[in-house]
Amino acid sequence: MNVLVLYATVEGQTRKIAEHVAARIEGQGHMVVLGDVRDPGFAVPGTFEAIVLCAPIHMGRYPEAFVRFVTDWKTAIEAVPNALVSISLAIHSDNAEERAEAEAYPIHLQHKSGYHPASVHHAAGALKFLEYDFFKRFLMRRIAGKEGGPVDTSRDYEFTDWAALDQFIDAFAGQIAQP
Ligand SMILES: Cc1cc2nc3c(=O)[nH]c(=O)nc-3n(C[C@H](O)[C@H](O)[C@H](O)COP(=O)(O)O)c2cc1C
């Protein structure tokens, strides 16, 4: 089957996750097209038989370009098996309230865009202290410190659980017809 994997990213972790998702689905014999919502080219819904969307949370919301994309394309996305991989740091928190907040992001997206993902997977993202500018590094160090997370800004931290992501993607790929 022809599968579309679309992502939005700010610091690159969601692109890495989307590339992993695309490779995993391709490994099961499907044809996969990977695209960035900011410049999708031919990678738009309508001609694909299944769609996986990947988007990160920044300051409590998905990137505006992503919200606009799913608002515009929701009918075509919902017409085929589809899934949202939501990337955040809060989902990795020990604090149940923080995790509940992360779990609510797709619901806020539904209210805003009208897009109802058929299934959702929450994946933890990364802290990229080495790539942040001064202000972002300061901000993220403070947030991480408050949450009991890492504060050593001399390195990056990746929290993505690749095995859990694979499990979700395998189940999704299992739902769609054989290649
Ligand atoms: C400026 C900034 C704000 C963020 N805001 C949130 C947030 O509100 N909630 C959250 O759970 N994670 C937040 N994060 C964590 C990101 O979701 C995480 O770093 C993710 O890996 C970013 O994906 P990207 O590299 O594809 O942009 C924030 C990260 C940055 C740098």
CSV table of C-alpha atoms and ligand atoms in Angstrom, one decimal:
chain,number,residue,atom,x,y,z
A,1,MET,CA,0.0,0.0,0.0
A,2,ASN,CA,1.0,3.6,-0.4
A,3,VAL,CA,1.6,5.2,2.9
A,4,LEU,CA,2.2,8.9,3.6
A,5,VAL,CA,4.2,9.9,6.7
A,6,LEU,CA,4.1,13.7,7.3
A,7,TYR,CA,5.8,15.6,10.0
A,8,ALA,CA,6.4,19.1,11.4
A,9,THR,CA,9.6,19.8,13.4
A,10,VAL,CA,11.4,22.7,15.1
A,11,GLU,CA,14.6,21.1,16.3
A,12,GLY,CA,14.6,17.9,14.3
A,13,GLN,CA,13.6,15.2,16.8
A,14,THR,CA,10.2,14.8,15.1
A,15,ARG,CA,11.9,14.5,11.7
A,16,LYS,CA,14.0,11.7,13.2
A,17,ILE,CA,10.9,10.0,14.6
A,18,ALA,CA,9.1,10.4,11.2
A,19,GLU,CA,12.1,8.9,9.4
A,20,HIS,CA,12.1,6.0,11.8
A,21,VAL,CA,8.3,5.5,11.3
A,22,ALA,CA,8.7,5.6,7.5
A,23,ALA,CA,11.6,3.1,7.5
A,24,ARG,CA,9.6,0.8,9.8
A,25,ILE,CA,6.5,0.8,7.5
A,26,GLU,CA,8.7,0.4,4.4
A,27,GLY,CA,10.3,-2.6,6.1
A,28,GLN,CA,6.9,-4.3,6.0
A,29,GLY,CA,6.8,-4.0,2.3
A,30,HIS,CA,4.7,-0.8,1.9
A,31,MET,CA,5.6,2.1,-0.4
A,32,VAL,CA,6.2,5.2,1.8
A,33,VAL,CA,6.5,8.9,1.0
A,34,LEU,CA,7.9,11.1,3.7
A,35,GLY,CA,7.1,14.8,3.7
A,36,ASP,CA,7.4,18.0,5.8
A,37,VAL,CA,4.0,19.9,6.2
A,38,ARG,CA,5.8,23.2,5.6
A,39,ASP,CA,6.8,22.0,2.1
A,40,PRO,CA,4.8,18.9,1.3
A,41,GLY,CA,5.1,19.0,-2.5
A,42,PHE,CA,3.4,15.8,-3.8
A,43,ALA,CA,3.2,14.5,-0.2
A,44,VAL,CA,-0.4,15.4,0.3
A,45,PRO,CA,-3.4,13.3,1.4
A,46,GLY,CA,-5.8,12.1,-1.3
A,47,THR,CA,-3.8,9.5,-3.2
A,48,PHE,CA,-2.4,7.6,-0.2
A,49,GLU,CA,-4.0,4.6,1.5
A,50,ALA,CA,-2.8,5.3,5.0
A,51,ILE,CA,-1.3,8.3,6.7
A,52,VAL,CA,0.8,8.8,9.8
A,53,LEU,CA,1.3,12.4,11.1
A,54,CYS,CA,4.0,13.3,13.5
A,55,ALA,CA,4.2,16.6,15.4
A,56,PRO,CA,5.9,18.1,18.4
A,57,ILE,CA,4.6,20.3,21.2
A,58,HIS,CA,6.2,23.6,21.7
A,59,MET,CA,4.9,26.0,24.3
A,60,GLY,CA,1.8,23.9,24.8
A,61,ARG,CA,0.8,23.6,21.1
A,62,TYR,CA,1.6,21.9,17.9
A,63,PRO,CA,3.4,24.1,15.2
A,64,GLU,CA,1.0,26.4,13.5
A,65,ALA,CA,1.9,25.0,10.0
A,66,PHE,CA,0.8,21.6,11.3
A,67,VAL,CA,-2.5,22.8,12.7
A,68,ARG,CA,-3.2,24.6,9.4
A,69,PHE,CA,-2.3,21.5,7.4
A,70,VAL,CA,-4.6,19.1,9.3
A,71,THR,CA,-7.4,21.7,9.2
A,72,ASP,CA,-7.1,22.0,5.4
A,73,TRP,CA,-6.7,18.2,4.8
A,74,LYS,CA,-8.7,16.6,7.6
A,75,THR,CA,-11.4,15.1,5.3
A,76,ALA,CA,-8.8,13.3,3.1
A,77,ILE,CA,-6.8,12.2,6.1
A,78,GLU,CA,-9.8,10.8,7.9
A,79,ALA,CA,-10.9,9.0,4.7
A,80,VAL,CA,-8.0,6.4,5.2
A,81,PRO,CA,-6.5,4.6,8.2
A,82,ASN,CA,-4.6,7.4,10.0
A,83,ALA,CA,-2.6,8.0,13.1
A,84,LEU,CA,-1.0,10.9,15.0
A,85,VAL,CA,2.3,10.5,16.8
A,86,SER,CA,2.4,13.4,19.3
A,87,ILE,CA,5.9,14.3,20.6
A,88,SER,CA,6.4,16.1,23.9
A,89,LEU,CA,8.5,16.1,27.0
A,90,ALA,CA,5.6,16.2,29.4
A,91,ILE,CA,4.7,12.6,28.4
A,92,HIS,CA,8.0,11.5,30.0
A,93,SER,CA,7.3,13.3,33.3
A,94,ASP,CA,7.0,11.5,36.6
A,95,ASN,CA,4.2,13.9,37.4
A,96,ALA,CA,0.7,12.4,36.5
A,97,GLU,CA,-0.7,15.9,35.9
A,98,GLU,CA,2.1,16.7,33.4
A,99,ARG,CA,1.4,13.4,31.6
A,100,ALA,CA,-2.3,14.1,31.5
A,101,GLU,CA,-1.6,17.5,30.0
A,102,ALA,CA,0.5,15.8,27.3
A,103,GLU,CA,-2.3,13.4,26.6
A,104,ALA,CA,-4.7,16.2,26.2
A,105,TYR,CA,-2.8,17.9,23.3
A,106,PRO,CA,-4.4,15.8,20.6
A,107,ILE,CA,-7.8,16.7,22.1
A,108,HIS,CA,-7.0,20.4,21.9
A,109,LEU,CA,-5.9,19.8,18.3
A,110,GLN,CA,-9.3,18.2,17.5
A,111,HIS,CA,-11.1,21.2,18.9
A,112,LYS,CA,-9.0,23.6,17.0
A,113,SER,CA,-8.7,21.9,13.6
A,114,GLY,CA,-11.7,19.5,13.5
A,115,TYR,CA,-9.2,16.6,12.8
A,116,HIS,CA,-10.0,13.4,14.8
A,117,PRO,CA,-7.0,11.1,14.6
A,118,ALA,CA,-8.1,7.4,14.4
A,119,SER,CA,-5.3,6.5,16.8
A,120,VAL,CA,-2.7,8.4,18.8
A,121,HIS,CA,0.7,7.5,20.1
A,122,HIS,CA,2.5,9.7,22.6
A,123,ALA,CA,6.3,9.7,22.2
A,124,ALA,CA,8.8,11.6,24.4
A,125,GLY,CA,11.0,14.0,22.5
A,126,ALA,CA,14.5,15.3,23.2
A,127,LEU,CA,16.3,18.1,25.0
A,128,LYS,CA,18.8,19.6,22.5
A,129,PHE,CA,20.7,21.9,24.7
A,130,LEU,CA,23.6,22.0,22.2
A,131,GLU,CA,21.4,23.3,19.5
A,132,TYR,CA,19.3,25.8,21.5
A,133,ASP,CA,20.1,29.5,21.4
A,134,PHE,CA,20.9,31.2,24.7
A,135,PHE,CA,17.3,32.0,25.5
A,136,LYS,CA,15.9,28.5,24.7
A,137,ARG,CA,18.7,26.8,26.6
A,138,PHE,CA,18.0,29.0,29.7
A,139,LEU,CA,14.2,28.3,29.4
A,140,MET,CA,14.5,24.6,28.8
A,141,ARG,CA,17.1,24.2,31.6
A,142,ARG,CA,14.7,25.9,34.0
A,143,ILE,CA,11.7,23.8,32.9
A,144,ALA,CA,13.8,20.6,33.1
A,145,GLY,CA,15.1,21.5,36.5
A,146,LYS,CA,11.6,22.1,37.8
A,147,GLU,CA,10.5,18.8,36.5
A,148,GLY,CA,13.5,16.9,38.0
A,149,GLY,CA,14.9,16.5,34.5
A,150,PRO,CA,18.5,16.9,33.4
A,151,VAL,CA,20.2,20.4,33.8
A,152,ASP,CA,23.6,19.7,32.3
A,153,THR,CA,23.5,21.8,29.2
A,154,SER,CA,26.8,20.5,27.8
A,155,ARG,CA,25.0,17.6,26.1
A,156,ASP,CA,21.7,16.6,24.4
A,157,TYR,CA,19.2,14.1,25.9
A,158,GLU,CA,16.9,11.8,23.9
A,159,PHE,CA,13.9,10.3,25.7
A,160,THR,CA,12.1,8.7,22.8
A,161,ASP,CA,11.1,5.1,23.5
A,162,TRP,CA,11.8,3.5,20.1
A,163,ALA,CA,10.5,0.1,21.1
A,164,ALA,CA,7.1,1.5,22.1
A,165,LEU,CA,7.0,3.5,18.9
A,166,ASP,CA,7.7,0.4,16.8
A,167,GLN,CA,5.0,-1.5,18.7
A,168,PHE,CA,2.5,1.2,17.8
A,169,ILE,CA,3.6,1.4,14.2
A,170,ASP,CA,3.5,-2.4,13.7
A,171,ALA,CA,0.0,-2.4,15.1
A,172,PHE,CA,-1.0,0.4,12.7
A,173,ALA,CA,0.7,-1.3,9.7
A,174,GLY,CA,-1.1,-4.5,10.7
A,175,GLN,CA,-4.5,-2.8,10.4
A,176,ILE,CA,-3.9,-1.7,6.8
A,177,ALA,CA,-4.2,-4.2,4.0
A,178,GLN,CA,-1.2,-6.3,2.9
A,179,PRO,CA,1.3,-4.5,0.6
B,1,LIG,C1,11.0,26.2,23.3
B,1,LIG,C2,10.4,24.8,23.6
B,1,LIG,C3,9.2,24.7,24.2
B,1,LIG,C4,8.6,23.4,24.5
B,1,LIG,N1,7.4,23.4,25.0
B,1,LIG,C5,6.9,22.1,25.4
B,1,LIG,C6,5.7,22.0,26.1
B,1,LIG,O1,4.9,23.0,26.2
B,1,LIG,N2,5.3,20.8,26.5
B,1,LIG,C7,6.1,19.7,26.3
B,1,LIG,O2,5.7,18.6,26.7
B,1,LIG,N3,7.2,19.7,25.6
B,1,LIG,C8,7.7,21.0,25.2
B,1,LIG,N4,8.9,21.0,24.6
B,1,LIG,C9,9.7,19.8,24.3
B,1,LIG,C10,9.5,19.4,22.8
B,1,LIG,O3,8.3,18.8,22.6
B,1,LIG,C11,10.6,18.4,22.5
B,1,LIG,O4,11.9,19.0,22.7
B,1,LIG,C12,10.6,17.8,21.2
B,1,LIG,O5,11.6,16.8,21.0
B,1,LIG,C13,10.7,18.8,20.1
B,1,LIG,O6,10.5,18.2,18.8
B,1,LIG,P1,11.3,18.8,17.5
B,1,LIG,O7,12.8,18.6,17.7
B,1,LIG,O8,10.8,18.0,16.4
B,1,LIG,O9,10.9,20.3,17.4
B,1,LIG,C14,9.4,22.3,24.2
B,1,LIG,C15,10.7,22.4,23.6
B,1,LIG,C16,11.2,23.7,23.4
B,1,LIG,C17,12.6,23.8,22.8
